[in-house]
CSV table of C-alpha atoms and ligand atoms in Angstrom, one decimal:
chain,number,residue,atom,x,y,z
A,9,MET,CA,53.4,125.3,129.9
A,10,PHE,CA,53.0,123.8,126.5
A,11,THR,CA,50.3,121.2,125.7
A,12,LEU,CA,49.9,118.5,123.1
A,13,ILE,CA,47.9,119.8,120.1
A,14,ASP,CA,44.7,118.1,119.2
A,15,LEU,CA,44.6,116.5,115.7
A,16,PRO,CA,42.1,118.1,113.3
A,17,TYR,CA,41.1,114.6,112.0
A,18,LYS,CA,40.6,111.1,113.3
A,19,SER,CA,42.5,109.1,110.7
A,20,LEU,CA,44.9,109.5,107.8
A,21,ALA,CA,44.9,105.8,106.9
A,22,PRO,CA,46.0,104.2,104.7
A,23,VAL,CA,48.7,106.9,103.9
A,24,ILE,CA,49.6,107.0,107.6
A,25,SER,CA,48.3,104.1,109.6
A,26,ASP,CA,46.3,104.8,112.8
A,27,GLN,CA,49.1,103.0,114.8
A,28,THR,CA,51.8,105.3,113.4
A,29,LEU,CA,49.6,108.4,114.0
A,30,SER,CA,48.9,107.3,117.5
A,31,PHE,CA,52.6,106.7,118.4
A,32,HIS,CA,53.8,109.8,116.5
A,33,HIS,CA,51.3,112.2,118.1
A,34,GLY,CA,50.6,110.5,121.5
A,35,LYS,CA,54.1,109.3,122.3
A,36,HIS,CA,56.8,111.1,120.3
A,37,LEU,CA,55.2,114.6,120.3
A,38,GLN,CA,53.9,114.2,123.8
A,39,GLY,CA,57.5,113.3,124.9
A,40,TYR,CA,58.9,116.6,123.4
A,41,VAL,CA,56.1,118.6,125.1
A,42,ASP,CA,56.9,117.0,128.5
A,43,ASN,CA,60.7,117.4,128.0
A,44,LEU,CA,60.4,121.1,127.1
A,45,ASN,CA,58.1,121.9,130.0
A,46,LYS,CA,60.7,120.4,132.4
A,47,LEU,CA,63.6,122.2,130.7
A,48,ILE,CA,62.2,125.7,130.6
A,49,ALA,CA,60.6,125.7,134.1
A,50,GLY,CA,62.1,128.8,135.9
A,51,THR,CA,64.2,129.9,132.9
A,52,GLU,CA,64.0,132.9,130.6
A,53,PHE,CA,62.3,130.6,128.1
A,54,GLU,CA,59.2,130.0,130.3
A,55,THR,CA,57.2,132.9,128.9
A,56,MET,CA,58.2,132.7,125.3
A,57,SER,CA,56.3,131.2,122.3
A,58,LEU,CA,57.7,128.2,120.5
A,59,GLU,CA,58.9,130.5,117.7
A,60,GLU,CA,60.7,132.8,120.2
A,61,ILE,CA,62.3,129.9,122.0
A,62,VAL,CA,63.6,128.4,118.7
A,63,ARG,CA,65.0,131.8,117.6
A,64,HIS,CA,66.7,132.5,121.0
A,65,SER,CA,67.9,129.1,122.0
A,66,GLY,CA,69.4,128.2,118.6
A,67,LEU,CA,72.3,130.7,119.2
A,68,ASP,CA,73.5,129.1,122.4
A,69,PRO,CA,75.1,125.7,122.5
A,70,GLU,CA,74.1,125.4,126.2
A,71,SER,CA,70.4,125.6,125.2
A,72,ARG,CA,70.7,122.8,122.7
A,73,ALA,CA,68.2,120.6,124.5
A,74,VAL,CA,65.7,123.4,124.7
A,75,PHE,CA,66.1,124.2,121.0
A,76,ASN,CA,65.7,120.5,120.1
A,77,ASN,CA,62.5,120.0,122.1
A,78,ALA,CA,60.9,123.3,121.1
A,79,GLY,CA,61.9,122.8,117.5
A,80,GLN,CA,60.4,119.3,117.4
A,81,ILE,CA,57.1,120.6,118.9
A,82,LEU,CA,57.0,123.5,116.4
A,83,ASN,CA,57.8,121.1,113.5
A,84,HIS,CA,55.3,118.5,114.5
A,85,ASN,CA,52.5,121.1,115.1
A,86,LEU,CA,53.0,122.4,111.6
A,87,TYR,CA,53.3,118.8,110.2
A,88,PHE,CA,50.2,117.4,111.8
A,89,THR,CA,48.0,120.4,111.0
A,90,GLN,CA,48.9,120.4,107.3
A,91,PHE,CA,47.2,117.1,106.6
A,92,THR,CA,43.6,116.2,105.8
A,93,PRO,CA,42.0,112.8,105.0
A,94,ALA,CA,41.7,112.3,101.2
A,95,PRO,CA,40.0,113.4,99.1
A,96,HIS,CA,40.7,117.1,99.2
A,97,SER,CA,40.5,120.0,96.8
A,98,GLY,CA,44.3,120.3,96.0
A,99,LEU,CA,46.3,123.4,95.4
A,100,ASP,CA,44.1,126.2,94.0
A,101,PRO,CA,45.8,127.1,90.6
A,102,GLU,CA,44.8,130.7,91.1
A,103,SER,CA,46.4,131.0,94.6
A,104,PRO,CA,49.5,133.2,95.0
A,105,LEU,CA,51.3,130.1,96.3
A,106,SER,CA,50.5,128.1,93.2
A,107,LYS,CA,51.6,130.9,90.9
A,108,GLN,CA,54.9,131.2,92.8
A,109,ILE,CA,55.5,127.4,92.6
A,110,VAL,CA,54.9,127.4,88.8
A,111,LYS,CA,57.1,130.5,88.4
A,112,GLN,CA,60.0,128.8,90.1
A,113,TRP,CA,59.6,125.1,89.3
A,114,GLY,CA,57.5,125.2,86.1
A,115,SER,CA,54.7,123.0,87.5
A,116,LEU,CA,53.4,121.5,90.7
A,117,ASP,CA,54.5,118.1,89.7
A,118,SER,CA,58.1,119.3,89.1
A,119,PHE,CA,58.0,120.9,92.6
A,120,LYS,CA,56.8,117.7,94.2
A,121,SER,CA,59.5,115.7,92.5
A,122,ASP,CA,62.2,118.1,93.7
A,123,PHE,CA,60.7,118.1,97.3
A,124,GLU,CA,60.6,114.3,97.4
A,125,SER,CA,64.1,113.8,96.2
A,126,LYS,CA,65.4,116.3,98.8
A,127,GLY,CA,63.5,114.3,101.4
A,128,VAL,CA,64.9,111.0,100.2
A,129,GLY,CA,68.4,112.6,100.0
A,130,LEU,CA,68.4,114.0,103.6
A,131,PHE,CA,71.0,111.9,105.5
A,132,GLY,CA,69.7,110.6,108.9
A,133,SER,CA,66.9,112.2,110.9
A,134,GLY,CA,65.4,115.6,109.9
A,135,TRP,CA,62.8,117.4,107.9
A,136,VAL,CA,62.4,118.6,104.4
A,137,TRP,CA,60.7,122.0,104.1
A,138,LEU,CA,59.1,124.4,101.7
A,139,GLN,CA,59.9,127.8,103.0
A,140,ALA,CA,59.5,131.4,102.0
A,141,ASP,CA,61.6,134.5,102.5
A,142,THR,CA,60.2,138.0,103.2
A,143,SER,CA,60.0,138.7,99.4
A,144,GLY,CA,57.8,135.6,98.9
A,145,ALA,CA,60.5,133.6,97.1
A,146,LEU,CA,60.3,129.9,97.8
A,147,SER,CA,63.0,127.3,98.5
A,148,ILE,CA,63.2,123.7,99.6
A,149,ALA,CA,65.5,123.0,102.5
A,150,GLN,CA,66.8,120.0,104.3
A,151,TYR,CA,67.2,120.5,108.0
A,152,ALA,CA,68.8,118.0,110.3
A,153,GLY,CA,67.4,117.0,113.7
A,154,ALA,CA,64.9,119.6,115.0
A,155,ASP,CA,66.1,122.5,112.9
A,156,ASN,CA,63.5,124.5,110.9
A,157,PRO,CA,63.0,127.6,108.8
A,158,VAL,CA,62.0,129.7,111.8
A,159,ALA,CA,65.5,129.3,113.2
A,160,HIS,CA,66.8,130.8,110.0
A,161,GLY,CA,64.4,133.8,109.8
A,162,LEU,CA,62.2,132.1,107.1
A,163,LYS,CA,58.5,131.2,106.9
A,164,PRO,CA,57.6,127.5,107.2
A,165,LEU,CA,55.0,126.4,104.7
A,166,LEU,CA,55.0,122.6,104.3
A,167,THR,CA,57.1,119.9,105.8
A,168,PHE,CA,57.7,116.1,105.6
A,169,ASP,CA,59.1,114.4,108.6
A,170,VAL,CA,61.9,112.0,107.6
A,171,TRP,CA,62.7,110.7,111.1
A,172,GLU,CA,62.2,107.0,110.9
A,173,HIS,CA,59.5,107.1,113.6
A,174,ALA,CA,57.3,108.9,111.0
A,175,TYR,CA,57.1,106.0,108.6
A,176,TYR,CA,58.9,102.9,109.8
A,177,LEU,CA,55.9,100.9,111.0
A,178,ASP,CA,54.1,101.4,107.7
A,179,TYR,CA,56.9,101.7,105.1
A,180,GLN,CA,60.0,100.2,106.8
A,181,ASN,CA,63.0,101.4,104.9
A,182,LYS,CA,61.0,102.7,101.9
A,183,ARG,CA,61.2,106.4,102.7
A,184,ALA,CA,60.6,107.4,99.1
A,185,ALA,CA,57.3,105.4,98.9
A,186,HIS,CA,56.2,107.2,102.1
A,187,LEU,CA,57.1,110.6,100.9
A,188,SER,CA,55.3,110.2,97.5
A,189,ALA,CA,52.2,108.9,99.3
A,190,LEU,CA,52.0,112.0,101.6
A,191,TRP,CA,50.8,114.2,98.7
A,192,GLU,CA,47.4,112.5,98.9
A,193,ILE,CA,46.8,114.0,102.4
A,194,VAL,CA,48.3,117.4,102.1
A,195,ASN,CA,45.8,120.1,103.0
A,196,TRP,CA,46.8,122.7,100.4
A,197,THR,CA,44.3,125.2,101.8
A,198,GLU,CA,46.3,125.3,105.1
A,199,VAL,CA,49.7,125.5,103.2
A,200,GLU,CA,48.3,128.4,101.1
A,201,ARG,CA,47.2,130.2,104.3
A,202,ARG,CA,50.7,129.9,105.7
A,203,PHE,CA,52.1,131.6,102.6
B,309,MN,MN1,58.3,113.1,114.0
């Protein structure tokens, strides 16, 4: 049985309104948790972790609903736990993650700009990710639906949700404005830890 994660903060307003946070966490994510628990009852997936379910179900078209709901739980758990109410300390320039970003993008600002444009350019519903391979090389990926780096054998570090439910109440059709505002609440200490 999977359960809804607790949020490590009370509010992320004004970047994400309390209403959006409440619906996104309490309704959307809760829905994926309820669906997955029903889908996996009595199946081979029942004893697996979310990561294991994503890795195993992704290969089989008949397990698509299991993959979609487990993927969405995993994605949202990583999403909600990577934020912190502003102000925060930012990315430590001496951290291995910062050094790798500067090596590949030249600067943190240049990385952010690339990440935002890939989020804006993702067609339809999905997630933009910063991911790492086993050598520590970074890449930005656009994944549709519930797909994520774990399903591709990569390590998930940071993600922005570009499903409309993540921003429509606050930003309507202005996805770019939402994505650029999210940097204010990224908890870089948590992202560095994942790396
Ligand atoms: Mn979402």
